[in-house]
mmCIF file of N, CA, C and O in Angstrom:
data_model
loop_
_atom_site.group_PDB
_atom_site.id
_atom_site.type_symbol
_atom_site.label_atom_id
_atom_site.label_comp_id
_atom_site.label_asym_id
_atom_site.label_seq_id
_atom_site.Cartn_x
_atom_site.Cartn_y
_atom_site.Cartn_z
ATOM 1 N N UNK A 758 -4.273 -9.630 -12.832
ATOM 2 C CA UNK A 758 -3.963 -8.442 -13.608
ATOM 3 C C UNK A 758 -3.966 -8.828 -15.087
ATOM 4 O O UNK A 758 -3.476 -9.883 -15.493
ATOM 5 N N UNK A 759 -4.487 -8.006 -15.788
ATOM 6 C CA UNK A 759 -4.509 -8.749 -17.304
ATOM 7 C C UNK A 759 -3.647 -8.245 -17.865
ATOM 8 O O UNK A 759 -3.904 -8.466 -19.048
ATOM 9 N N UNK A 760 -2.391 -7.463 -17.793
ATOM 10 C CA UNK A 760 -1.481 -7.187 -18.494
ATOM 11 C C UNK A 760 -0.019 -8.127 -17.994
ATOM 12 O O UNK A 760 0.995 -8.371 -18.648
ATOM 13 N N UNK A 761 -0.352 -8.480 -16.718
ATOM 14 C CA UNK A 761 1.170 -9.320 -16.290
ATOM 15 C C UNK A 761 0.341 -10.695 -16.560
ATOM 16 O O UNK A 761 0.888 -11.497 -17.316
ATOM 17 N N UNK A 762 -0.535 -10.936 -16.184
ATOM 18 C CA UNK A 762 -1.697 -12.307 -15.532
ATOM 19 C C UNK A 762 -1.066 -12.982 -14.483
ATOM 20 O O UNK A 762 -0.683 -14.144 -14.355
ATOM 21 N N UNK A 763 -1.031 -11.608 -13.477
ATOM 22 C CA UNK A 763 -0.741 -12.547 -12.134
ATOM 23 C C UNK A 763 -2.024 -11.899 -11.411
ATOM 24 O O UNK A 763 -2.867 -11.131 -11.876
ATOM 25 N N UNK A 764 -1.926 -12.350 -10.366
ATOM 26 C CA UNK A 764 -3.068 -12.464 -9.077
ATOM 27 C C UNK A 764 -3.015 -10.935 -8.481
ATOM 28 O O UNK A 764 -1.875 -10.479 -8.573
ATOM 29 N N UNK A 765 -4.059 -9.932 -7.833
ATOM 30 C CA UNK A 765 -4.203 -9.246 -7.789
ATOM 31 C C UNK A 765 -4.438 -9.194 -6.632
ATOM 32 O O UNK A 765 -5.487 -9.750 -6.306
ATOM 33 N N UNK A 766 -3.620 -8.538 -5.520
ATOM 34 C CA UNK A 766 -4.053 -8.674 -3.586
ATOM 35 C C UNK A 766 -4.426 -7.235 -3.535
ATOM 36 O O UNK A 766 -3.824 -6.261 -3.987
ATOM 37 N N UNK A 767 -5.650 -7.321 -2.830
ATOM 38 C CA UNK A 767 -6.440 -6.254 -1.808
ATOM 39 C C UNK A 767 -6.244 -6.265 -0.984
ATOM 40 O O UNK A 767 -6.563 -7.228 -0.287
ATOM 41 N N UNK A 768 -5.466 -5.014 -0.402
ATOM 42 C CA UNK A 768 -4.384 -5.111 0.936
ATOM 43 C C UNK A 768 -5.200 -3.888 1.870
ATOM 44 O O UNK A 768 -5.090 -2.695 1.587
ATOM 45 N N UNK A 769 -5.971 -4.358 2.941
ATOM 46 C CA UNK A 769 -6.733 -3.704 3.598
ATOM 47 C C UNK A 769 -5.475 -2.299 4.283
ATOM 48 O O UNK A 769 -4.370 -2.711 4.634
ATOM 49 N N UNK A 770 -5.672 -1.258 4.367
ATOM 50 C CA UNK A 770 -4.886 -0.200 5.114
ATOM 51 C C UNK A 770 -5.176 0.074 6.163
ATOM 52 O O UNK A 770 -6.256 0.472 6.601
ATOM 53 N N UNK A 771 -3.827 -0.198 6.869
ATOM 54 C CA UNK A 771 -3.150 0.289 7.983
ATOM 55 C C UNK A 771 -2.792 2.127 8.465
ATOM 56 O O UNK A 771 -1.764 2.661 8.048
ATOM 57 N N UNK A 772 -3.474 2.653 9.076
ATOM 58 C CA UNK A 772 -2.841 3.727 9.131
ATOM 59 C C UNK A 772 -2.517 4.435 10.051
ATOM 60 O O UNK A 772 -3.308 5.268 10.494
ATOM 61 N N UNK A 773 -1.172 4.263 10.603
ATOM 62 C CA UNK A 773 -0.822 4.287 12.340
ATOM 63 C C UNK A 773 0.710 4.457 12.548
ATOM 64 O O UNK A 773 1.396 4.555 11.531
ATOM 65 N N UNK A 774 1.240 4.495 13.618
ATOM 66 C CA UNK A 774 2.692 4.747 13.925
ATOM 67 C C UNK A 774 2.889 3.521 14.489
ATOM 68 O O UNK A 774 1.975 2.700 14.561
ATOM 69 N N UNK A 775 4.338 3.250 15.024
ATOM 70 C CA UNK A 775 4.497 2.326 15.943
ATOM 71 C C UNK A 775 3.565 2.242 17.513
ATOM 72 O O UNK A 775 3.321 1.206 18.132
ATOM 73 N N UNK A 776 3.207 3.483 17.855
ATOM 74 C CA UNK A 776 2.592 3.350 18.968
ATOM 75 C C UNK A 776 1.196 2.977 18.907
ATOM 76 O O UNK A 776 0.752 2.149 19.701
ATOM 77 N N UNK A 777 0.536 3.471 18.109
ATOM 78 C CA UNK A 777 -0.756 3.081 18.162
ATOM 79 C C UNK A 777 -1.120 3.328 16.545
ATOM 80 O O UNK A 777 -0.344 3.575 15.622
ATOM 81 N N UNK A 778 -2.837 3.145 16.530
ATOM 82 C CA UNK A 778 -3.501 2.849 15.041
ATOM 83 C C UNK A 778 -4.120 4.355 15.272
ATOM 84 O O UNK A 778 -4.521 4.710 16.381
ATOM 85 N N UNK A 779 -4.159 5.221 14.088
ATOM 86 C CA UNK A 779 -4.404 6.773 13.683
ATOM 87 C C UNK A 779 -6.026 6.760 13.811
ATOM 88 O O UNK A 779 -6.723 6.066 13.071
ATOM 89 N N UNK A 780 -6.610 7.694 14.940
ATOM 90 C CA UNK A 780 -8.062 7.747 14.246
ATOM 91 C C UNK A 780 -8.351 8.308 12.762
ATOM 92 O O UNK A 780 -7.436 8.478 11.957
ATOM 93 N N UNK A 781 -9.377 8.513 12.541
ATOM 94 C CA UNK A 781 -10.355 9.195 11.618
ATOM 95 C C UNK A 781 -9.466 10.238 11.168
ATOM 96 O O UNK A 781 -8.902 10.019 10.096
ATOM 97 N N UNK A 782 -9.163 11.569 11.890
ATOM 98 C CA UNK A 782 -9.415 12.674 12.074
ATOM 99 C C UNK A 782 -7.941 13.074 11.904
ATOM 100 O O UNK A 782 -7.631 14.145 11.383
ATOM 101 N N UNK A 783 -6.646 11.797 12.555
ATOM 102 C CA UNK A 783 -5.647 11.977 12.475
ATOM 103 C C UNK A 783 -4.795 11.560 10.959
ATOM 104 O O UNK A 783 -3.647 11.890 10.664
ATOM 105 N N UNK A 784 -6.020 10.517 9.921
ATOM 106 C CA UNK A 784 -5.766 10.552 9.100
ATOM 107 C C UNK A 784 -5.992 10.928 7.962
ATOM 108 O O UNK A 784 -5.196 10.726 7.045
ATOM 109 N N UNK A 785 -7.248 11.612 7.798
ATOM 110 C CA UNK A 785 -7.400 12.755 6.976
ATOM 111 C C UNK A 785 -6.563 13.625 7.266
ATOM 112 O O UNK A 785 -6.320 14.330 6.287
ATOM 113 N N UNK A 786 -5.747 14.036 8.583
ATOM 114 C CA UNK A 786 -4.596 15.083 8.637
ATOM 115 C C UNK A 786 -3.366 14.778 8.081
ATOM 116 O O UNK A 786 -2.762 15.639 7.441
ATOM 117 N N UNK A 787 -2.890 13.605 8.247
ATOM 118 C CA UNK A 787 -1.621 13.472 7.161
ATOM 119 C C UNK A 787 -1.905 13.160 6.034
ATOM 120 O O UNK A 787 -0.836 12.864 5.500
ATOM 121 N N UNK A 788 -2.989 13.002 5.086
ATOM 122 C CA UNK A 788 -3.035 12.652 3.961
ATOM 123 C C UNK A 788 -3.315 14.292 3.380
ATOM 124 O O UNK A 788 -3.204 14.633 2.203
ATOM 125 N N UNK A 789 -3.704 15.191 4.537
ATOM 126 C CA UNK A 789 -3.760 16.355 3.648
ATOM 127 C C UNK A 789 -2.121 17.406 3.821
ATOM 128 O O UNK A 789 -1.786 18.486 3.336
ATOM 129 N N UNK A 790 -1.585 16.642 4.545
ATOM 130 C CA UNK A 790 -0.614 17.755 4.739
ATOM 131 C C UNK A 790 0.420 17.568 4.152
ATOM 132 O O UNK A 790 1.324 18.397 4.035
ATOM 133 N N UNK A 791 0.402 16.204 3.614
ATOM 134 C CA UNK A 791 1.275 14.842 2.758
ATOM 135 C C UNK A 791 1.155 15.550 1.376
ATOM 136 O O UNK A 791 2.057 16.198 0.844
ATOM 137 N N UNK A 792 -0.211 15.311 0.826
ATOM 138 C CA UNK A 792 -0.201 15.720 -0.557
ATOM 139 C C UNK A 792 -1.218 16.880 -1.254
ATOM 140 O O UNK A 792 -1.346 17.143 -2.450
ATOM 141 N N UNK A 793 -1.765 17.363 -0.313
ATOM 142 C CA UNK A 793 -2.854 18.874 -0.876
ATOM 143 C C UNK A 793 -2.475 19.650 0.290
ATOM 144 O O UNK A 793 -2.147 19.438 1.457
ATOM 145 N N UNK A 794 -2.692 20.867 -0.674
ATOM 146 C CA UNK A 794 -3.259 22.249 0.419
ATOM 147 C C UNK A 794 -3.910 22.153 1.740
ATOM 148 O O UNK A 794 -4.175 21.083 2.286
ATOM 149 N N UNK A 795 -4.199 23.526 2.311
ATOM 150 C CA UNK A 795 -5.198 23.474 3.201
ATOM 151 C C UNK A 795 -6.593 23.260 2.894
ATOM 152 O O UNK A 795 -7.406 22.528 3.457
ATOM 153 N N UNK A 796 -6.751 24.169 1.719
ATOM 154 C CA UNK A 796 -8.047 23.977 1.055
ATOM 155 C C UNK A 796 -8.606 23.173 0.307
ATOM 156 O O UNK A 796 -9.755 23.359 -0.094
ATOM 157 N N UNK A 797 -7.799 22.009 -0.048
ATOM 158 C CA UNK A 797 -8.808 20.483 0.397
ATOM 159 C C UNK A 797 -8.395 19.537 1.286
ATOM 160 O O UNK A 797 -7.826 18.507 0.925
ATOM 161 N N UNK A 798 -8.684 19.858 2.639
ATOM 162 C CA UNK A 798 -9.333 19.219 3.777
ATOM 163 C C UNK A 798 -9.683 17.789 3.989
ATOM 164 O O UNK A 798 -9.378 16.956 4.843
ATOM 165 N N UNK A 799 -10.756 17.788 2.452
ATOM 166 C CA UNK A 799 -11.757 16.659 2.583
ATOM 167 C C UNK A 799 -11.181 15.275 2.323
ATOM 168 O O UNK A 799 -11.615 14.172 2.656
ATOM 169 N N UNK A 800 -9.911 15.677 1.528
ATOM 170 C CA UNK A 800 -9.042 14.416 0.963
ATOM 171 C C UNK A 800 -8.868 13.234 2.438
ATOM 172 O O UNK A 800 -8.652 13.420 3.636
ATOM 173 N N UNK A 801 -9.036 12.324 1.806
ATOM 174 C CA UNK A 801 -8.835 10.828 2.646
ATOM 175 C C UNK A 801 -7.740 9.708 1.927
ATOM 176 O O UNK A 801 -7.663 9.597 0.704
ATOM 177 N N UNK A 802 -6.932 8.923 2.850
ATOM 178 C CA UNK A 802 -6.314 7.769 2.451
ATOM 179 C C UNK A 802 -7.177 6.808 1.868
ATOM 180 O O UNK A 802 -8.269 6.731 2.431
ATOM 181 N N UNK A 803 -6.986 5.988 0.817
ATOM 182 C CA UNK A 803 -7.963 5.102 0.585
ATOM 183 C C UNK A 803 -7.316 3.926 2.064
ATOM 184 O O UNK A 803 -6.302 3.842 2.756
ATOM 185 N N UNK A 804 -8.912 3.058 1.898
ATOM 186 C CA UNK A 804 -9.004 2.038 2.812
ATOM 187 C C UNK A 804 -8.570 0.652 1.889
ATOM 188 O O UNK A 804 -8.816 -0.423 2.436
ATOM 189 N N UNK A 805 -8.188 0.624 1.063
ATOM 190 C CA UNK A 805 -7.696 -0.499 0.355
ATOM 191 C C UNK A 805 -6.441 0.258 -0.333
ATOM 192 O O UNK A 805 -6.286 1.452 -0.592
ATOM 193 N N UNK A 806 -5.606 -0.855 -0.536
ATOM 194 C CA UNK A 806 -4.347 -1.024 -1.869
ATOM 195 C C UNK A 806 -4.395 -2.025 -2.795
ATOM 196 O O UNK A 806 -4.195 -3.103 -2.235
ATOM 197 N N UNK A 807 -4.614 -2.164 -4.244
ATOM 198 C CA UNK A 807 -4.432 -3.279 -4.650
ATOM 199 C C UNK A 807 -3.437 -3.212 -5.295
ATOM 200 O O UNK A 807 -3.220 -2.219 -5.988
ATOM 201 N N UNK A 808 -2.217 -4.687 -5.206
ATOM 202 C CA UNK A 808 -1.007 -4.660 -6.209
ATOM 203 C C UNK A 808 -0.705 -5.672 -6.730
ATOM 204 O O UNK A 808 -1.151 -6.597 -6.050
ATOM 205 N N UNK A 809 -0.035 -6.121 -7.820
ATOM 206 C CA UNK A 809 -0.188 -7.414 -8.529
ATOM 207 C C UNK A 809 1.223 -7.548 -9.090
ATOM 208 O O UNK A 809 1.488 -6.815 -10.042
ATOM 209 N N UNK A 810 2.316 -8.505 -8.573
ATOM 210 C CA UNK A 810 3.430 -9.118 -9.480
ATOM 211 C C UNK A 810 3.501 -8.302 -10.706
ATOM 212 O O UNK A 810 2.396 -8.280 -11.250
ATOM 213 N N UNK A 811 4.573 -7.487 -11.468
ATOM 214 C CA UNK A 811 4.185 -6.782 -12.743
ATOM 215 C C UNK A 811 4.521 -5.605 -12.536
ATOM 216 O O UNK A 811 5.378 -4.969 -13.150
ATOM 217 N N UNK A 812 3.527 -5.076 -11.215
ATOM 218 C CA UNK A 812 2.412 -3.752 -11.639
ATOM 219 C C UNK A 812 3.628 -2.741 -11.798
ATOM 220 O O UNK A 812 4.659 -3.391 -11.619
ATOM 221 N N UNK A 813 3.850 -1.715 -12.001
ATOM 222 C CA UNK A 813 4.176 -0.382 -12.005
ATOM 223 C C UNK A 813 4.214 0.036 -10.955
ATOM 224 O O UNK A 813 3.244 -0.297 -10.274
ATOM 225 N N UNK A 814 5.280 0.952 -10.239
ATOM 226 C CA UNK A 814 4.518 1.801 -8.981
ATOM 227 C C UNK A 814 5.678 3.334 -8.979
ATOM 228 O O UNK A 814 6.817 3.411 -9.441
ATOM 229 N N UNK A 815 4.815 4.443 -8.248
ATOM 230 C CA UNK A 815 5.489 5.420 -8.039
ATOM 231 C C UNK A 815 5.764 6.178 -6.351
ATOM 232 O O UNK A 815 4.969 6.819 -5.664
ATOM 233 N N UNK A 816 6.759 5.910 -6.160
ATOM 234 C CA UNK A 816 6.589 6.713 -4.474
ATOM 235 C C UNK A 816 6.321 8.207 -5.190
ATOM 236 O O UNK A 816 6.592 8.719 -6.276
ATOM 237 N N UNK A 817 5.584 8.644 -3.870
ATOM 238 C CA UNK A 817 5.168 10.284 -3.867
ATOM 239 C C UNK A 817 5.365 10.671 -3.196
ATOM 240 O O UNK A 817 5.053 11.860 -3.137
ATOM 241 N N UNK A 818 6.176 9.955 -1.873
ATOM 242 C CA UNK A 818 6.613 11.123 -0.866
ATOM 243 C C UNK A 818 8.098 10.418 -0.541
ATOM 244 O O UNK A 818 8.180 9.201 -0.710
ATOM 245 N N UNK A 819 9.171 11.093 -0.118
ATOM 246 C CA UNK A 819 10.299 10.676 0.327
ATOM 247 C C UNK A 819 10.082 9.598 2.054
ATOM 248 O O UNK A 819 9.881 10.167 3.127
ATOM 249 N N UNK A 820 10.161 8.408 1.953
ATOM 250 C CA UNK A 820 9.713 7.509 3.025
ATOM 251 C C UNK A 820 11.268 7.232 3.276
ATOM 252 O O UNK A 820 11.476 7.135 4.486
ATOM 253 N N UNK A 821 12.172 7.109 2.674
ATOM 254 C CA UNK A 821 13.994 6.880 2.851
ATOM 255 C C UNK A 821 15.069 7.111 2.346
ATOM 256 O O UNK A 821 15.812 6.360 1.714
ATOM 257 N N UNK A 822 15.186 8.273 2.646
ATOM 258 C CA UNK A 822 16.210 9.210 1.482
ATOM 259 C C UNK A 822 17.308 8.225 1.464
ATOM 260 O O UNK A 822 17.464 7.641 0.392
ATOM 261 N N UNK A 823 17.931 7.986 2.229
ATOM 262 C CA UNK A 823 19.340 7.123 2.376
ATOM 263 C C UNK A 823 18.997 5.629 1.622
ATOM 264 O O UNK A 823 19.922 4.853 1.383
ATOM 265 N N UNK A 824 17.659 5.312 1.286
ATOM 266 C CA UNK A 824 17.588 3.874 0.354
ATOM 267 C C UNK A 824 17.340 4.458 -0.755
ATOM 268 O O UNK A 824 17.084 3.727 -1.712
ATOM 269 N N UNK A 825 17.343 5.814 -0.936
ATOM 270 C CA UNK A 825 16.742 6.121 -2.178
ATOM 271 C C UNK A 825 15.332 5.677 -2.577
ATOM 272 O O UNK A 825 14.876 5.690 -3.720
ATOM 273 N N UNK A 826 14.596 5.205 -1.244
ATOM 274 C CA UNK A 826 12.581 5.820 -1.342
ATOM 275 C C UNK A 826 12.107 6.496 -1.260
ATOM 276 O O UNK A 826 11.313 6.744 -0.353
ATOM 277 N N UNK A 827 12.451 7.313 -2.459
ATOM 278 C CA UNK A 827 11.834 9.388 -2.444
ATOM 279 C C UNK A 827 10.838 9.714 -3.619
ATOM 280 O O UNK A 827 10.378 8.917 -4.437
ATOM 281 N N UNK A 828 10.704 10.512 -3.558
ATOM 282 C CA UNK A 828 9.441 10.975 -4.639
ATOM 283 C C UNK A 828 10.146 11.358 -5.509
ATOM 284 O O UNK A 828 11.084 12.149 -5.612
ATOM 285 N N UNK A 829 9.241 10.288 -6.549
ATOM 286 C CA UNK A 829 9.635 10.220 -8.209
ATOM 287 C C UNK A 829 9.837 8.866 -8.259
ATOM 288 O O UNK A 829 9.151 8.250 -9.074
ATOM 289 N N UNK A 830 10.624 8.247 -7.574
ATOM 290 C CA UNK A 830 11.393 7.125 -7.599
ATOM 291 C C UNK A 830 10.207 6.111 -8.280
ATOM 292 O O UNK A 830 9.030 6.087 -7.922
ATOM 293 N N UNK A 831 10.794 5.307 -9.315
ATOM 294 C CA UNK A 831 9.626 4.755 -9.953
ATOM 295 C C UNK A 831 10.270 2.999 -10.142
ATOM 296 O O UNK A 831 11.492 2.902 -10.255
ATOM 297 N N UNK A 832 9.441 1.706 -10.168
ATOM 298 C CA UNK A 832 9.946 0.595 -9.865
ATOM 299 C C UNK A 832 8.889 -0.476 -10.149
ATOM 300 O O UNK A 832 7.821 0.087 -10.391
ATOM 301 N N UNK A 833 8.786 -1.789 -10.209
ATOM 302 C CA UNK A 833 7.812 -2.608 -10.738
ATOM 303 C C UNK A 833 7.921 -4.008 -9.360
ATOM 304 O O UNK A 833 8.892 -4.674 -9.001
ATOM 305 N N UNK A 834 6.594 -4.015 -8.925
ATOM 306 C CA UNK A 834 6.522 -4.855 -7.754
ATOM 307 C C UNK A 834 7.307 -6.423 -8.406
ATOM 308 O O UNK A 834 6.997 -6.938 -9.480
ATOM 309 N N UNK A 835 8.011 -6.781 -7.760
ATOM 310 C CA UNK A 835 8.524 -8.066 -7.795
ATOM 311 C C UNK A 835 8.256 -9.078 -7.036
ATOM 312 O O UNK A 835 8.821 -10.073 -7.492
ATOM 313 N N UNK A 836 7.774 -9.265 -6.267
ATOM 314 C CA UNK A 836 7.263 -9.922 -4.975
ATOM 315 C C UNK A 836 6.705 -9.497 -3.910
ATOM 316 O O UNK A 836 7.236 -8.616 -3.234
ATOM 317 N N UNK A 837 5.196 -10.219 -3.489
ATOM 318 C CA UNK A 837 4.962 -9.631 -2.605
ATOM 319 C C UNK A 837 4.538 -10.862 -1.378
ATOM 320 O O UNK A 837 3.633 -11.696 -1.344
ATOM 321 N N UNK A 838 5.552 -10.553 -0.511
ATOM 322 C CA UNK A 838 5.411 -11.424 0.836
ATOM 323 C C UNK A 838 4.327 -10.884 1.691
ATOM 324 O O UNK A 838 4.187 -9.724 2.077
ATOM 325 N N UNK A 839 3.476 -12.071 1.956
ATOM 326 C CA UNK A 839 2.453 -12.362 2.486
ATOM 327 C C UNK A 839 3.149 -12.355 4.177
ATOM 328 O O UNK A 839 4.207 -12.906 4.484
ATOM 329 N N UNK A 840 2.241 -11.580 5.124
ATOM 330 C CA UNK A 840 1.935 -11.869 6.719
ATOM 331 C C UNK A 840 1.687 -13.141 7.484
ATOM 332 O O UNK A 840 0.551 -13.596 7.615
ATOM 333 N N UNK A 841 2.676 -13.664 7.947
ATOM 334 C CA UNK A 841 2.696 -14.285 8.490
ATOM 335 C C UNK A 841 1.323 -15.603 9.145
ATOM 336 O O UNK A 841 1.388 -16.828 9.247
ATOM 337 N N UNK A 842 0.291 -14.692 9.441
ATOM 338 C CA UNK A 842 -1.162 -14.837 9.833
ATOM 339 C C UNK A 842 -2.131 -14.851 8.889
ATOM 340 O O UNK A 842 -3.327 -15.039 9.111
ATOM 341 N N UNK A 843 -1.492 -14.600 7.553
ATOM 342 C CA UNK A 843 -2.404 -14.818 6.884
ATOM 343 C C UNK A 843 -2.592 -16.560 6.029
ATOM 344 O O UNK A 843 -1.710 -17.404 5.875
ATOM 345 N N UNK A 844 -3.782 -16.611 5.686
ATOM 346 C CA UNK A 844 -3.890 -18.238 5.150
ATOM 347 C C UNK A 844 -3.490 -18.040 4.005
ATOM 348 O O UNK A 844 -3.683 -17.007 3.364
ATOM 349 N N UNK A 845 -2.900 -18.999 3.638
ATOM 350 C CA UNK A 845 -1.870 -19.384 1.971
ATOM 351 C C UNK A 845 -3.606 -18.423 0.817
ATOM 352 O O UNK A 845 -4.800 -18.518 1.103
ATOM 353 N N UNK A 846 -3.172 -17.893 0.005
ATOM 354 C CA UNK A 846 -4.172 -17.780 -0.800
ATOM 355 C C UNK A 846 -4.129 -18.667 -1.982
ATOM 356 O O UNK A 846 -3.085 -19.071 -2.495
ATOM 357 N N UNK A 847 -5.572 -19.003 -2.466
ATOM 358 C CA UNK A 847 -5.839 -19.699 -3.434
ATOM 359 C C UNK A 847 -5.141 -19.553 -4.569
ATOM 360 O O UNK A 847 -5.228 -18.405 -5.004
ATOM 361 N N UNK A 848 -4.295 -20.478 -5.400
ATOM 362 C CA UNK A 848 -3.704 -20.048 -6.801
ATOM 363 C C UNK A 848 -4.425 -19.655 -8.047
ATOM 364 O O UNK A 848 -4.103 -19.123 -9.109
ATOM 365 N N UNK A 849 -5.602 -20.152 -7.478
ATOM 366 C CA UNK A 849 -6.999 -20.285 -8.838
ATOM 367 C C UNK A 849 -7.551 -18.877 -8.580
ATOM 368 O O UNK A 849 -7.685 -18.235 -9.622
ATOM 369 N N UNK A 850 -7.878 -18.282 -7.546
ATOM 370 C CA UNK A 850 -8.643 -16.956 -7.880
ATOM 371 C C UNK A 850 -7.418 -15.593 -8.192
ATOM 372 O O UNK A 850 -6.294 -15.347 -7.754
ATOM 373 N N UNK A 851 -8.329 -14.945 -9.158
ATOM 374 C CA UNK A 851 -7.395 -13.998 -9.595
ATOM 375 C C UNK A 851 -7.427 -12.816 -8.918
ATOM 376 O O UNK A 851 -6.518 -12.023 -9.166
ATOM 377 N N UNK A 852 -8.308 -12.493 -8.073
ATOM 378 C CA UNK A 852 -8.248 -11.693 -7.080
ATOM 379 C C UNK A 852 -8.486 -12.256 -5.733
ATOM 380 O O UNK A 852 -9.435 -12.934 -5.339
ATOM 381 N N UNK A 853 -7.588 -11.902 -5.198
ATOM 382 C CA UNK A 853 -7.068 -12.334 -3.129
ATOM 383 C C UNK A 853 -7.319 -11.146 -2.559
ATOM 384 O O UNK A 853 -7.003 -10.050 -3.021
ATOM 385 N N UNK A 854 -8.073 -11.433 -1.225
ATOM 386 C CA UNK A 854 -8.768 -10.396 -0.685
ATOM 387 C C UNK A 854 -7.685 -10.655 0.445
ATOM 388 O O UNK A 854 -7.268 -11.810 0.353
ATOM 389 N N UNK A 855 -7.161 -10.025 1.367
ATOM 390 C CA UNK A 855 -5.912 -10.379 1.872
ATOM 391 C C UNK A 855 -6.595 -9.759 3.439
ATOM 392 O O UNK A 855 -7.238 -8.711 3.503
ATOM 393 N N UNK A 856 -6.324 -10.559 4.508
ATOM 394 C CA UNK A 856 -6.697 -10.101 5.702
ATOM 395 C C UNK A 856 -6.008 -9.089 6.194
ATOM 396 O O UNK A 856 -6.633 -8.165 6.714
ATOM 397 N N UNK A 857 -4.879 -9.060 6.145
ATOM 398 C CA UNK A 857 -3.562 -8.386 6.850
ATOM 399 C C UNK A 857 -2.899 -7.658 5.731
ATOM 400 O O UNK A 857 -3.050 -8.042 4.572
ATOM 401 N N UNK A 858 -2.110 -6.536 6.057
ATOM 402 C CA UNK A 858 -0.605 -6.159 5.168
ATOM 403 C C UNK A 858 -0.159 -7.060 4.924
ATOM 404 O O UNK A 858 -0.270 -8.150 5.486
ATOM 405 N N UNK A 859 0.585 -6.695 3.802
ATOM 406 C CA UNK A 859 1.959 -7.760 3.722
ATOM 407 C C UNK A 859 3.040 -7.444 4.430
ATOM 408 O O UNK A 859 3.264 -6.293 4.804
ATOM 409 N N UNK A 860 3.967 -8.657 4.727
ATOM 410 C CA UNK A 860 4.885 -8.290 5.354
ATOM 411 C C UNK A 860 6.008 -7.207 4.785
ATOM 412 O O UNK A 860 6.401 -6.244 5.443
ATOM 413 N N UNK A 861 6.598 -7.642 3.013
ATOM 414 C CA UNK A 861 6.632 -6.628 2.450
ATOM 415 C C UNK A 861 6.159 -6.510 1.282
ATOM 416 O O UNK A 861 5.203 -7.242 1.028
ATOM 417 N N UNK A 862 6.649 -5.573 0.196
ATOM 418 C CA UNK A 862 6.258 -6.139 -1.054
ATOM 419 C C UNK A 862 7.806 -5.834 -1.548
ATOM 420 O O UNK A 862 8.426 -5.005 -0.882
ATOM 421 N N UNK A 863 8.274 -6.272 -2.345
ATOM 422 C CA UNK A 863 9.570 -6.011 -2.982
ATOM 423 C C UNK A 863 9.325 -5.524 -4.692
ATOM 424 O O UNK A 863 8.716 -5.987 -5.656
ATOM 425 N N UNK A 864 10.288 -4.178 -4.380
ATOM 426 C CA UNK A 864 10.180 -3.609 -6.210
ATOM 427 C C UNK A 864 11.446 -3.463 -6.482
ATOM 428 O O UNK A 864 11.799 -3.095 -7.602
#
C-alpha cells in the first residue's frame, strides 16, 4: 500500500453459510437485497477483497449489533491473521495473492 507501505493481501471470496458454499444465482440474490433495489438485479459480490495493515474500512451492513458491527461503523485494519493452510507469505513482495480467507482480520 503506498500510503501505510505495508503489504497488500488478495483475499479470494467466500460466499456461503455454515452449511454449504452459495451458488451463482444465490449470490447475486443477497448482494442485491443487501444493498440495491429490485431494479438492479445485475449487481454482483466482487470475487476478490484486497486489504492492507493501515487501510481504512467501512461496514455497510449491520453483521453484530451487540459488538457494535453495524453500518457506518468505521475503523482501520490492524492485523490481519492469515489461515491456517495457508503458506507463510513472502516479506519482499508487496502484493500477496492469498489462497484462503483469513482467519480474521482485526480493526
Amino acid at each position: 500500500c503506498k500510503v501505510t507501505n505495508s503489504q497488500i493481501f488478495v483475499i479470494p471470496a467466500e460466499h456461503g453459510t455454515a452449511r454449504r458454499s452459495l451458488n451463482a444465482a444465490e449470490v447475486a440474490d443477497n448482494a442485491c437485497s443487501a444493498v440495491c433495489s429490485s431494479e438492479y438485479r445485475s449487481y454482483e459480490l466482487p470475487e476478490i477483497l484486497e486489504l492492507a495493515i493501515g487501510m481504512p474500512v467501512l461496514i455497510t451492513q449491520n453483521i453484530h449489533t451487540e459488538l457494535d458491527i453495524t453500518n457506518g461503523a468505521r475503523g482501520t485494519v490492524v492485523d490481519i491473521v492469515l489461515n491456517q493452510a495457508e503458506p507463510p507469505p513472502s516479506r519482499t513482495h508487496r502484493v500477496v495473492d492469498l489462497l484462503h480467507p483469513p482467519a480474521f482480520v482485526l480493526v
